Structures are given as structure tokens and as C-alpha cells.
Short mmCIF file of C-alpha atoms in Angstrom, two decimals:
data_model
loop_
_atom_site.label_atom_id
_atom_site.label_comp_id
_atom_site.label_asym_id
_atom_site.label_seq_id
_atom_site.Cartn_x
_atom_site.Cartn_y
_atom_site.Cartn_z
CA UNK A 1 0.00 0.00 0.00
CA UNK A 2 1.25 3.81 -0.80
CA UNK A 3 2.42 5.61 2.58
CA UNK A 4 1.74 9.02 2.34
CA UNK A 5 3.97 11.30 5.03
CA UNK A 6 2.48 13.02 7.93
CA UNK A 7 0.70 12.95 11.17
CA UNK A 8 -3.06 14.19 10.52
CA UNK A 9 -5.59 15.10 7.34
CA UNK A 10 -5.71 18.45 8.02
CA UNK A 11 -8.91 18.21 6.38
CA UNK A 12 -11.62 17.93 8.87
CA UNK A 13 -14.81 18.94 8.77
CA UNK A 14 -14.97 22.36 6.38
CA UNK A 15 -16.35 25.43 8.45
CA UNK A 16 -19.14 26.83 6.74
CA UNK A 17 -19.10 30.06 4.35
CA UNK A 18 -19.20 33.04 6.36
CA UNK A 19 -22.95 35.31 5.61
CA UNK A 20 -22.69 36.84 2.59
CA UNK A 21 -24.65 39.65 0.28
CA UNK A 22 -25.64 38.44 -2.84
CA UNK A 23 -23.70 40.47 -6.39
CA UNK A 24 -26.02 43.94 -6.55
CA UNK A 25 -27.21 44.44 -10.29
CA UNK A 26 -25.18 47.89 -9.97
CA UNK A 27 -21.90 46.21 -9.96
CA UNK A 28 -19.84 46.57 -13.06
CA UNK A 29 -22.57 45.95 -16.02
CA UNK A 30 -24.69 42.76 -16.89
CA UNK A 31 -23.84 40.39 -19.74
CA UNK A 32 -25.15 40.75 -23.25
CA UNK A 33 -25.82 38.10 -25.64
CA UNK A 34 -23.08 38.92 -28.16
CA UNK A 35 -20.70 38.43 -25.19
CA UNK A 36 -21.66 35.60 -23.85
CA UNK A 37 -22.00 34.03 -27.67
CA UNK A 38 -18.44 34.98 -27.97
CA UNK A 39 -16.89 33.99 -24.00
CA UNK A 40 -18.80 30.37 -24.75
CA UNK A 41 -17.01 30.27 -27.72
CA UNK A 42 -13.74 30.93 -27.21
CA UNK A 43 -13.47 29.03 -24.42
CA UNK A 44 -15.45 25.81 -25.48
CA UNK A 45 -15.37 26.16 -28.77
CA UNK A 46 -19.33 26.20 -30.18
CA UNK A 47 -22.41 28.37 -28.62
CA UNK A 48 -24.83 27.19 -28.51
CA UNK A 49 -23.67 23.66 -27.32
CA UNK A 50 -24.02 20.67 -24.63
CA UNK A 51 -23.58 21.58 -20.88
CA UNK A 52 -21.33 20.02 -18.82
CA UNK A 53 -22.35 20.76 -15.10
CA UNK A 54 -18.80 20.09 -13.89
CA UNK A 55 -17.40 22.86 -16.11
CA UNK A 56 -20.10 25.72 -14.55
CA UNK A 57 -21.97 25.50 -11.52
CA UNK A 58 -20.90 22.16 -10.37
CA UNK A 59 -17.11 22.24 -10.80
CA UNK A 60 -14.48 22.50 -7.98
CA UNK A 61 -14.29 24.96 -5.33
CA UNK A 62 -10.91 27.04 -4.03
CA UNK A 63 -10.99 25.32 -0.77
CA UNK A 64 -8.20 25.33 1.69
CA UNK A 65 -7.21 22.45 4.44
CA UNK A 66 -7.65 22.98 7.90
CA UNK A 67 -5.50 26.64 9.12
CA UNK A 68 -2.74 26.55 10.98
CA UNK A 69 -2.36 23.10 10.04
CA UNK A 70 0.49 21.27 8.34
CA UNK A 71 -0.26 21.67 4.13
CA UNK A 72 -2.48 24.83 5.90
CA UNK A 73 -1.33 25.99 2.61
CA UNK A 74 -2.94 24.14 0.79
CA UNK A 75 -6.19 23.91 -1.95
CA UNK A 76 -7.98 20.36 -1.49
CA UNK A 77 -10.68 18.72 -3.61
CA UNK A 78 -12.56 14.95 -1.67
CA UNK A 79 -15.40 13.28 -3.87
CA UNK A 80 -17.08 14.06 -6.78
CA UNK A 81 -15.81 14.53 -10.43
CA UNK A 82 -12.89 16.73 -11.21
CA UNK A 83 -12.05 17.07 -14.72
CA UNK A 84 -8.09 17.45 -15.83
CA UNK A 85 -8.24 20.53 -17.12
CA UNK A 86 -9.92 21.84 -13.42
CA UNK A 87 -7.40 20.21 -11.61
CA UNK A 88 -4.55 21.54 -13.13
CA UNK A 89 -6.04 25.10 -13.13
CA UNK A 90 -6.84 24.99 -9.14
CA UNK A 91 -2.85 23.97 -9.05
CA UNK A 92 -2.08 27.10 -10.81
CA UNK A 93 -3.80 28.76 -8.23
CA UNK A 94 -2.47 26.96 -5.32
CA UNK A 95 1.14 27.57 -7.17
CA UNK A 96 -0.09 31.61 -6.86
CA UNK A 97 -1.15 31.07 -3.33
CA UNK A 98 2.61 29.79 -2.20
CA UNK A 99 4.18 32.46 -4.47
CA UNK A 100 1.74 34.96 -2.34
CA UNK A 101 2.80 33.21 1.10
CA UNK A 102 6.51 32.16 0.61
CA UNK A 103 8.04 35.70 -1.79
CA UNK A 104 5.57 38.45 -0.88
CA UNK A 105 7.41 41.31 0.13
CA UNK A 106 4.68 43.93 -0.18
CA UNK A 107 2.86 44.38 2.88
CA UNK A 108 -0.23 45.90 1.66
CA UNK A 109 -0.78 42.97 -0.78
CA UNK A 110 -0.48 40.11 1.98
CA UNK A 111 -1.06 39.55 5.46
CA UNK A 112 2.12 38.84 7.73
CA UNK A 113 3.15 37.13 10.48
CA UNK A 114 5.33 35.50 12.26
CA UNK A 115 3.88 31.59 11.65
CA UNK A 116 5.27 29.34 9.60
CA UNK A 117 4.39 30.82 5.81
CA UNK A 118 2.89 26.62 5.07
CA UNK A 119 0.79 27.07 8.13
CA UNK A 120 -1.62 30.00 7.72
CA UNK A 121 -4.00 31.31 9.63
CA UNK A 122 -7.90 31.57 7.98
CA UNK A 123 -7.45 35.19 7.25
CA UNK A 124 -3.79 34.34 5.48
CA UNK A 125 -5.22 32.05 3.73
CA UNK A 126 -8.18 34.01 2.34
CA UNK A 127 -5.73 36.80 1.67
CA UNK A 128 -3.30 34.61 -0.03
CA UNK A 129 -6.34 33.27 -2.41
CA UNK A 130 -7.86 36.96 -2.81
CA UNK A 131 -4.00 37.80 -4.28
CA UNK A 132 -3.64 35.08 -6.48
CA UNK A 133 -6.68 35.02 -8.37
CA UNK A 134 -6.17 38.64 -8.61
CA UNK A 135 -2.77 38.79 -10.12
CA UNK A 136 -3.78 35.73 -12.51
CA UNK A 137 -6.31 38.29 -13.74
CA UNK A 138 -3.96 41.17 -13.50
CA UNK A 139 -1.47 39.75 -15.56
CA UNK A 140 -4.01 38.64 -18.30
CA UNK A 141 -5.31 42.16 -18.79
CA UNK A 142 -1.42 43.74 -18.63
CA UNK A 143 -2.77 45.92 -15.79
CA UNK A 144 -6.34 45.64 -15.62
CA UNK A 145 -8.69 43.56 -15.51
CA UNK A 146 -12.28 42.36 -15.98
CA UNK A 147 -13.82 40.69 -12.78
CA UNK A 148 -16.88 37.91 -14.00
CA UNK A 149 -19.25 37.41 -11.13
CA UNK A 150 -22.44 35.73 -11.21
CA UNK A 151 -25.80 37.31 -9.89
CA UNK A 152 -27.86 35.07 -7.74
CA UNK A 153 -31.08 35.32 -9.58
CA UNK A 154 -31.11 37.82 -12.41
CA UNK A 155 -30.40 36.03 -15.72
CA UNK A 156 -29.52 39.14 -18.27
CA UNK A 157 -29.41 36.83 -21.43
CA UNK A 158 -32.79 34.93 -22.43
CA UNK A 159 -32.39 32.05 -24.23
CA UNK A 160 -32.30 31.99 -28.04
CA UNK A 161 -31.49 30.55 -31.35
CA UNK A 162 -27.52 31.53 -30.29
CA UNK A 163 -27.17 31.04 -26.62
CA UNK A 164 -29.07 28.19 -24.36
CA UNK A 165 -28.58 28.48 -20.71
CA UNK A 166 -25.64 27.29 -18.91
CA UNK A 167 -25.81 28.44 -15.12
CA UNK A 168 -23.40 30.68 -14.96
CA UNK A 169 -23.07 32.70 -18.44
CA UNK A 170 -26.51 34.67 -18.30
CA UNK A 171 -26.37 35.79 -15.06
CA UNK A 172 -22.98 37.41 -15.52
CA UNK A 173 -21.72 41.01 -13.85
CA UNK A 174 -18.57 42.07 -15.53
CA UNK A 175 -16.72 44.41 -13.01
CA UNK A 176 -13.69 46.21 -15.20
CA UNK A 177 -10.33 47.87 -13.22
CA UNK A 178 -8.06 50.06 -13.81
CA UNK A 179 -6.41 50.47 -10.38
CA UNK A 180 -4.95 46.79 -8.59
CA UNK A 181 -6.42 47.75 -5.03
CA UNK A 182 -9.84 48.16 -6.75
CA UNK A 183 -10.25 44.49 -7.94
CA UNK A 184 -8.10 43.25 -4.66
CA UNK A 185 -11.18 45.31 -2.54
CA UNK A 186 -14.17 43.78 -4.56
CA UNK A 187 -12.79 40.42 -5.01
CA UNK A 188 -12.07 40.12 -1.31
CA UNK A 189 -15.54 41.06 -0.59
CA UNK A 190 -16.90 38.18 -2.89
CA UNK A 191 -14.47 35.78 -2.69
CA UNK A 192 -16.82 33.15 -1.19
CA UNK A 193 -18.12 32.87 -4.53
CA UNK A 194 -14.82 31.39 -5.80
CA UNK A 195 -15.04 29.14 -2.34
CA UNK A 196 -18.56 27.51 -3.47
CA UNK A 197 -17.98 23.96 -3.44
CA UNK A 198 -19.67 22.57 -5.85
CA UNK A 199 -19.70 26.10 -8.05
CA UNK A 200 -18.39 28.30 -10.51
CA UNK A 201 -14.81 28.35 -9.82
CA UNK A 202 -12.89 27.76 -12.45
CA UNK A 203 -15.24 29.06 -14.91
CA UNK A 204 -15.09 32.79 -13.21
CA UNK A 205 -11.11 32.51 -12.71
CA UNK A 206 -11.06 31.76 -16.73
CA UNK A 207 -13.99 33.72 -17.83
CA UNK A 208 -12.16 36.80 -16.63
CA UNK A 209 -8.78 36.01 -17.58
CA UNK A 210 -10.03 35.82 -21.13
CA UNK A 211 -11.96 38.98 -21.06
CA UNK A 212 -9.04 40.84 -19.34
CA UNK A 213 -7.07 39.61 -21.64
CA UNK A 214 -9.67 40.20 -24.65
CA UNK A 215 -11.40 38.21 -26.54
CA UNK A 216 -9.51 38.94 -29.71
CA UNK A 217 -6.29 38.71 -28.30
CA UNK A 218 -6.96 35.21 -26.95
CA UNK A 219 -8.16 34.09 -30.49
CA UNK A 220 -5.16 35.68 -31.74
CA UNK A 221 -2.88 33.86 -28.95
CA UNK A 222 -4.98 30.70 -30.36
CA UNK A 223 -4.43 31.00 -34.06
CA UNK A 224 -1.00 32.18 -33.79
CA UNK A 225 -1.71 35.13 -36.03
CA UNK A 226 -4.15 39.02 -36.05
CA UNK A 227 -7.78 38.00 -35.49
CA UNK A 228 -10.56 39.90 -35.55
CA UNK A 229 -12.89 37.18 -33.33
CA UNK A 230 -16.11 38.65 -34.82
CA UNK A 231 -15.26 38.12 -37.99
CA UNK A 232 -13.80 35.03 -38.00
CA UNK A 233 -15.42 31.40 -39.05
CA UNK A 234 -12.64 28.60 -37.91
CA UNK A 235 -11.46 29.44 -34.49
CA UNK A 236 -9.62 27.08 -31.84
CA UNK A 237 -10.63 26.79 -28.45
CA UNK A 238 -9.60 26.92 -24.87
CA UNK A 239 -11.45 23.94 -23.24
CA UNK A 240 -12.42 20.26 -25.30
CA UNK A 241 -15.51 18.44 -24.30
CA UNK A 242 -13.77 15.99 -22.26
CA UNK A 243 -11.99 18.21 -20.06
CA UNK A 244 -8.28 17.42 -21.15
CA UNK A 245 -5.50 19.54 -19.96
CA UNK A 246 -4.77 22.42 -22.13
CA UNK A 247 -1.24 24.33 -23.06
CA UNK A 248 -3.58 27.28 -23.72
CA UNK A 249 -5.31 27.71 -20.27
CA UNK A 250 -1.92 26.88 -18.88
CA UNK A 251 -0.37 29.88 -20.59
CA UNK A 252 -2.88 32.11 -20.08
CA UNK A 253 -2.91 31.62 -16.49
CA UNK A 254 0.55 31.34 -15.80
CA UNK A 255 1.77 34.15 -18.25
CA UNK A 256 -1.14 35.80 -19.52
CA UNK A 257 -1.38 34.96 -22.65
CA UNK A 258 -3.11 31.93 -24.62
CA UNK A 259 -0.61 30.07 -26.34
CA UNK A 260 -0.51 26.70 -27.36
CA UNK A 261 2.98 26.41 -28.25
CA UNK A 262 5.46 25.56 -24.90
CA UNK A 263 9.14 26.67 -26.09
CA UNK A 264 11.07 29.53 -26.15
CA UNK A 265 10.29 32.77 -28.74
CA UNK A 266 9.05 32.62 -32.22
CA UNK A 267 9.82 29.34 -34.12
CA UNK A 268 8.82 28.61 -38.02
CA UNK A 269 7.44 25.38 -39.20
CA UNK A 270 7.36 23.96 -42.92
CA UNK A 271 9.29 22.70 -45.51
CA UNK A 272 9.94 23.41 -49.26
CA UNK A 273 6.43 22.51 -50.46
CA UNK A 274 4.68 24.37 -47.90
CA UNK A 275 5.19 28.15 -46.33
CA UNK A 276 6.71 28.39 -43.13
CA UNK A 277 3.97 28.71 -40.29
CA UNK A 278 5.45 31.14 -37.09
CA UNK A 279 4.89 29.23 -33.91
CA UNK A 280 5.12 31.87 -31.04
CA UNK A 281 5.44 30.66 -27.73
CA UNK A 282 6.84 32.09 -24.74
CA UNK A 283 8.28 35.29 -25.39
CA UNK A 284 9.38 36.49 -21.13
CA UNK A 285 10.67 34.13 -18.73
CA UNK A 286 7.48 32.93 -16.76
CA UNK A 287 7.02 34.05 -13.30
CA UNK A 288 5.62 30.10 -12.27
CA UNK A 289 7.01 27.21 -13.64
CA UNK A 290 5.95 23.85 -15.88
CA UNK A 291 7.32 20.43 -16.04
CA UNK A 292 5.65 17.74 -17.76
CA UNK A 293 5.90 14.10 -18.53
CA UNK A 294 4.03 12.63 -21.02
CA UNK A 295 4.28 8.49 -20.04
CA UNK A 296 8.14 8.46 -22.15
CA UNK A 297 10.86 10.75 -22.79
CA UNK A 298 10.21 10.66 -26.55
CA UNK A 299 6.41 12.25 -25.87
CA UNK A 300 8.05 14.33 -23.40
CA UNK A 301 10.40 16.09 -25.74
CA UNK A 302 7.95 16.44 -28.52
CA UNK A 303 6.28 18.74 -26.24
CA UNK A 304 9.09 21.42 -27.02
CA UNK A 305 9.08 22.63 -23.45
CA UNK A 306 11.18 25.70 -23.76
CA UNK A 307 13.54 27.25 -20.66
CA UNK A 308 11.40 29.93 -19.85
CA UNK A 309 9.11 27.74 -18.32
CA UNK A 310 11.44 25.19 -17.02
CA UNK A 311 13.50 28.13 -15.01
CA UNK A 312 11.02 30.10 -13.78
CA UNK A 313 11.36 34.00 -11.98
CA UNK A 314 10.20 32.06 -8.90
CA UNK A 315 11.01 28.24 -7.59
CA UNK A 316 7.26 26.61 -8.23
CA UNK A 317 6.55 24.63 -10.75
CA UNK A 318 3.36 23.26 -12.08
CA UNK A 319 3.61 19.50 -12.46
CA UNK A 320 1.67 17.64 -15.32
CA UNK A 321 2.13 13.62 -15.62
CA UNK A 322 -0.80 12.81 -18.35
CA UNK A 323 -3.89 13.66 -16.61
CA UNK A 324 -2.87 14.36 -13.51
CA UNK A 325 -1.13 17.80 -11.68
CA UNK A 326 0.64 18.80 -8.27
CA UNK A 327 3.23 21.38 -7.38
CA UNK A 328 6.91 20.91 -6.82
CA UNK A 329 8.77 24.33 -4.91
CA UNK A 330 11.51 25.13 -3.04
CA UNK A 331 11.67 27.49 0.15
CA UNK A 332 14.23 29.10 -1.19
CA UNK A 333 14.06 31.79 -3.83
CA UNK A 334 17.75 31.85 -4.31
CA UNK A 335 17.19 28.50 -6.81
CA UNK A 336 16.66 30.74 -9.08
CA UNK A 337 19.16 33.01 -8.98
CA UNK A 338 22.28 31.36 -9.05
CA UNK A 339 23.18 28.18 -10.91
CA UNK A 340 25.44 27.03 -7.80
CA UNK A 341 22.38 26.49 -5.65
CA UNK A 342 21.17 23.99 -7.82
CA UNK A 343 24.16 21.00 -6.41
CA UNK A 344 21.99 20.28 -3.46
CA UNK A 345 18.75 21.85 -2.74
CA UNK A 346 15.15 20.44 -1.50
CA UNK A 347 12.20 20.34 -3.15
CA UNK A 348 8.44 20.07 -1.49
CA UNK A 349 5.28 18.28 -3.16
CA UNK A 350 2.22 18.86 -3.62
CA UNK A 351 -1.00 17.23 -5.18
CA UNK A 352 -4.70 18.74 -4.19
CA UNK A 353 -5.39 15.21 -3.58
CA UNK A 354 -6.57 14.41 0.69
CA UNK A 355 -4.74 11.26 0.46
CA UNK A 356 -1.45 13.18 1.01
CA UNK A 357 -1.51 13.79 4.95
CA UNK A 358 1.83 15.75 5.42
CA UNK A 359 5.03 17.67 3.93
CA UNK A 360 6.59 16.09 0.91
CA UNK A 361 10.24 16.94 0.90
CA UNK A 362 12.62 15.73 -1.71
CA UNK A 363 16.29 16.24 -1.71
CA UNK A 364 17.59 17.06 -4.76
CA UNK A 365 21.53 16.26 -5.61
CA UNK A 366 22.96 17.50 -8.90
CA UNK A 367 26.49 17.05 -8.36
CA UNK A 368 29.00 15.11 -5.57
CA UNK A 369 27.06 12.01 -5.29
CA UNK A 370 29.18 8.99 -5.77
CA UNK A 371 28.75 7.67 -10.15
CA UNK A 372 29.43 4.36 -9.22
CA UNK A 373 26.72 4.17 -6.49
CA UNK A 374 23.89 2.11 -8.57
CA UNK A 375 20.87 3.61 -8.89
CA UNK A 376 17.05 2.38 -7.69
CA UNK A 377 14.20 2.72 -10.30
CA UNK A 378 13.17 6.08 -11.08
CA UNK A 379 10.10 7.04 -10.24
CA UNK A 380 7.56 8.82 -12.30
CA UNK A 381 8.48 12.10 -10.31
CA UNK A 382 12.23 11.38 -10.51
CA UNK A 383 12.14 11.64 -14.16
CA UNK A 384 10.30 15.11 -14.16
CA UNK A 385 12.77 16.39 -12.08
CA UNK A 386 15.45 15.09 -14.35
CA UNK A 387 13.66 16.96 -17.34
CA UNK A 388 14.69 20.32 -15.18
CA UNK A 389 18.08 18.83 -13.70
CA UNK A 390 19.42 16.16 -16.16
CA UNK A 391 20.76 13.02 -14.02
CA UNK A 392 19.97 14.32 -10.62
CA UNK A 393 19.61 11.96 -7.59
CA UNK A 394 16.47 12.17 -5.83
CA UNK A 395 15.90 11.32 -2.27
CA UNK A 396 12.31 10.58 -1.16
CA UNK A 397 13.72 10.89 2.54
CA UNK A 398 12.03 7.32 3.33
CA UNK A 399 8.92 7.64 2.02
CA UNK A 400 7.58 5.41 -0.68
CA UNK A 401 7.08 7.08 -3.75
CA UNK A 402 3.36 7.67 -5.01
CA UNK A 403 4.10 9.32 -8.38
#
């Protein structure tokens, strides 16, 4: 049997939502039907279409584990149905939350104390949520944003030959900023929303990163080239039917724009029958981090992941094995700043999964260790480390490897 590390759950029974005051109509302006057309399909590709409850009002909620608790830091999901593509955007999140808790030097943004950063109290915690999905927005819009929140009962777009009702879409309020203490003050007072579990989550967190960001810029992060999303007739998508994991959510909510393409810069693809196709990627070194394994090193490195997401500004990466997603990060910001700290250096783990009880802590050896020593199988997470560090030695620290 799999031995997860650690003394307790930290899970518990959830304390309820704290009273709350429903959206008011007069916040921000309601929905109209061309929008909500165009968000729908953008993001899943065809309005009007099939509804998937798990992708609107029934999807996963941004729920912490117990405070001051060991993984206090932590988002958790127990029961139901969790698609891929939700999973791995609540560990974008949680990858925010520890940037928020572990580098924030800016006192106004974040809560302090004197606890232990992975043990936060129930106001850290909120604050460290109300930041993230705040700068994810921020940094979609370039320095503004569009808030989506939902109004309890007023639907503002009727059903119709274009749009059929999902939950969530009609009964939009989109809340615009100009000014970052504006959306931190609003989203703070309705962060409960985000907190609904089951409820609208993920949808909100990408509804407004895609308006922030604009709806023609995401179609033109999607197609690679200008678009002019009104006007077009073959578009991509964000989200597929089945909920995979997608490099363009990724990118949008890690770097703030919608690409599909993982390496470095502007690359060309064709061949002397056929024009050569720019492929832009990642143009600024990402301020979270991506590793991926894709079940063998050959699927791995058709992936093209480039450097600017495998050396991130700050030491958290995203972790995506097939379907499935967790955290790896390091305590230390100074990983990233000089090559040297890289010999020896710990890494913690993290997977939004309650069957991990305690602190994951891996040690991490790049150079010293004795060549001759023979090594044990790899695991699954040993080779996504080596796709960052090539031949590094990985120390589980006793416990039995479950990934």
C-alpha cells in the first residue's frame, strides 16, 4: 500500500461560508448576448452547445485544508468529479497562493506574520487566495482587468437561437479595473463565490482572464496570427468536451497569454512545399514554472518545453504527468538566482489530492554524489525532475514514492 507522510488530514470537517450579500445588479454591467455568444465560444469552442455541469456550476471549489495546520497551505478537492483541465487550473492557483505566502514582500498585498508561511492562519489564507486570483487576472489584462461574477437570480441573457442556458453565463456582472487595489477590494468582498464547493470556480477565474485579456487577443494567442474574433469562421478553443489539460489555459494563467505552443520565442514550421507557419510561444521568462511528462521521454520532448518555463522568476513549478497535476517548490528563492544552488537543494510536493496527509520533501543532488553508487528505479516524479536537472539523484527521505 502507498504511505503518504504526515501525522493528521488536516482536512476535517470544512467550516461553513461566512454570511454573505448576494452580487447587486449595480456592480460593473450585466452580460449581453453577443458576449456571452463569444466567451462560450472561445473558451469551449461552439455556442450554442451541450452543458457540462462540472465545467459551470458544479465544478471544484478554491478550498483550503484545515488553518494553521500542516499543508495549511494548501487547496484540497474529496469526492465528486474533477475534470483534468480543473485540476490543473486549481494547481495554478495553489502555485499563486505559495508564491503569495513564501516571496511576498509587499505588505499591503499580503497579510504577515510570524507563523510558519505553510501554516496559515484563515485570514492568510483568504488573503493569499484573494491575491492570487487577482494577479492571474492582473497579468491577463497587462494591468487591468475584468472581474466575471455571477448574480444570484437575475439572468440578463434569455435564451435563443444563439445562446441556451448554462448556469453561470446569463447571469454574468462584468466588473472592469483600472487600479490593482480596486479588484483586490471587490474580489475580497466576494471571494466566497470562488469558495462555493460545488460552483463556478474555475469558470469565473477563466472567464475573466479571457476577457481581461480580450477576446480577440486570446483568439489571436490561439491561431497564432491578427484575429478579428467577430469576424472570424474557424477558431480554436480553450477547453475540449472531455476536459483534457490544455497548453492554452496553462499559458494564459501562468503568463497571460493563450498560447498553445510551450518553447522559447518565435519558431517557423514547414518545408519546401509548404510556407513556413510562425509558432510563437513564450516570449518572457514565466514568473511560475511547468514540467511535464508525457508516459516516455520521446512524448516528453515532442512537447518542445522551452527554458522559460522550465527556469522560472520564482522556484514553483506546475507539475503535469498525463492527466494528472501537483506542485513541486523550493523554500528558497535563491534556486533561481544562481546556478550554484542547484548542487543540493530540497524540493516540497504537492498534489490537491486528501490522500497526502503531510510535507513532501525531496532532496535534490545535482552534483558530488558517488557515479558508481547504482541507482534504484526512477520514479515517475524522478524523471520530471530530471527533465529540469538532467541526471539528478532524488531522495524521497524514506517515504515510498506515489508518483
Amino acid at each position: 500500500m502507498t504511505r503518504y507522510p504526515g501525522r493528521s488530514t488536516g482536512i476535517g470537517e470544512r467550516p461553513p461560508l461566512p454570511n454573505v450579500l448576494p452580487v447587486p445588479a449595480s456592480l460593473g454591467t450585466p452580460i449581453t448576448e453577443p458576449t456571452a455568444v463569444a466567451l462560450r465560444q472561445v473558451v469551449f469552442g461552439q455556442c450554442p452547445s451541450m452543458i457540462r455541469s462540472e465545467f459551470f456550476s458544479r465544478g471544484p471549489g478554491m478550498v483550503f485544508r484545515e488553518a494553521e495546520q500542516q499543508l495549511a497551505y494548501g487547496l484540497t478537492f474529496i469526492g465528486g468529479d474533477m475534470t483534468p483541465m480543473a485540476r490543473s487550473v486549481l494547481m495554478i492557483v495553489q502555485a499563486q497562493i505559495l508564491k503569495t505566502l513564501l516571496f511576498e514582500t509587499d505588505p499591503a498585498r499580503i497579510l504577515k506574520s510570524r507563523r510558519d508561511p505553510l501554516e496559515p492562519t484563515m485570514t492568510i489564507q483568504k488573503e493569499a487566495l484573494v491575491a492570487a486570483v487577482s494577479e492571474i487576472i492582473w497579468r491577463a489584462g497587462s494591468g487591468q482587468g475584468i472581474l466575471c461574477l455571477p448574480s444570484k437570480s437575475l439572468i440578463h441573457v434569455p435564451e435563443s437561437p444563439q445562446f441556451n442556458h448554462d448556469g453561470v453565463t446569463e447571469k454574468l456582472q462584468l466588473v472592469p479595473f483600472a487600479k490593482w487595489d480596486e479588484l483586490v477590494t471587490v474580489l475580497r468582498r466576494y471571494i466566497y463565490i470562488f469558495q462555493e464547493e460545488p460552483g463556478p470556480a474555475v469558470l469565473l477565474l477563466l472567464y475573466s482572464a479571457v476577457l481581461s485579456r480580450g477576446l480577440d487577443r486570446v483568439n489571436e494567442d490561439l491561431m497564432g496570427r491578427a484575429a478579428n474574433f467577430s469576424g472570424l469562421t474557424h477558431r480554436s478553443h480553450l477547453v475540449n468536451f472531455k476536459g483534457s489539460i490544455s497548453n492554452s489555459v496553462l499559458c494564459l494563467l501562468m503568463t497571460g497569454r493563450a498560447t498553445q505552443f510551450l518553447h522559447n520565442g518565435i519558431q517557423y514550421r514547414g518545408d519546401e512545399d509548404n510556407a513556413s507557419i510562425a509558432e510563437t510561444g513564450l516570449l518572457i521568462r514565466s514568473p511560475l514554472g511547468l514540467l511535464l511528462w508525457m508516459g516516455n521521454e520521446e512524448k516528453t520532448q515532442a512537447t518542445n518545453l522551452g527554458s522559460r518555463l522550465k527556469t522560472p522568476i520564482f522556484p514553483i513549478w506546475l507539475v503535469i504527468c498525463c492527466d494528472q497535476s501537483g506542485l513541486l517548490f523550493c523554500l528558497d528563492r535563491a534556486l533561481m538566482r544562481d546556478y550554484r544552488n542547484e548542487y543540493n537543494f530540497q524540493l516540497h510536493y504537492y498534489t490537491s489530492s486528501h490522500f497526502q496527509t503531510g510535507d513532501t520533501i525531496l532532496n535534490v543532488c545535482t552534483r558530488g554524489f558517488d557515479e558508481t553508487e547504482p541507482e534504484i528505479p526512477l520514479s515517475t516524479l524522478d524523471k520530471i525532475i530530471r527533465t529540469k536537472w538532467s541526471g539528478a539523484r532524488i531522495n524521497w527521505n524514506g517515504i515510498v514514492p506515489y508518483l
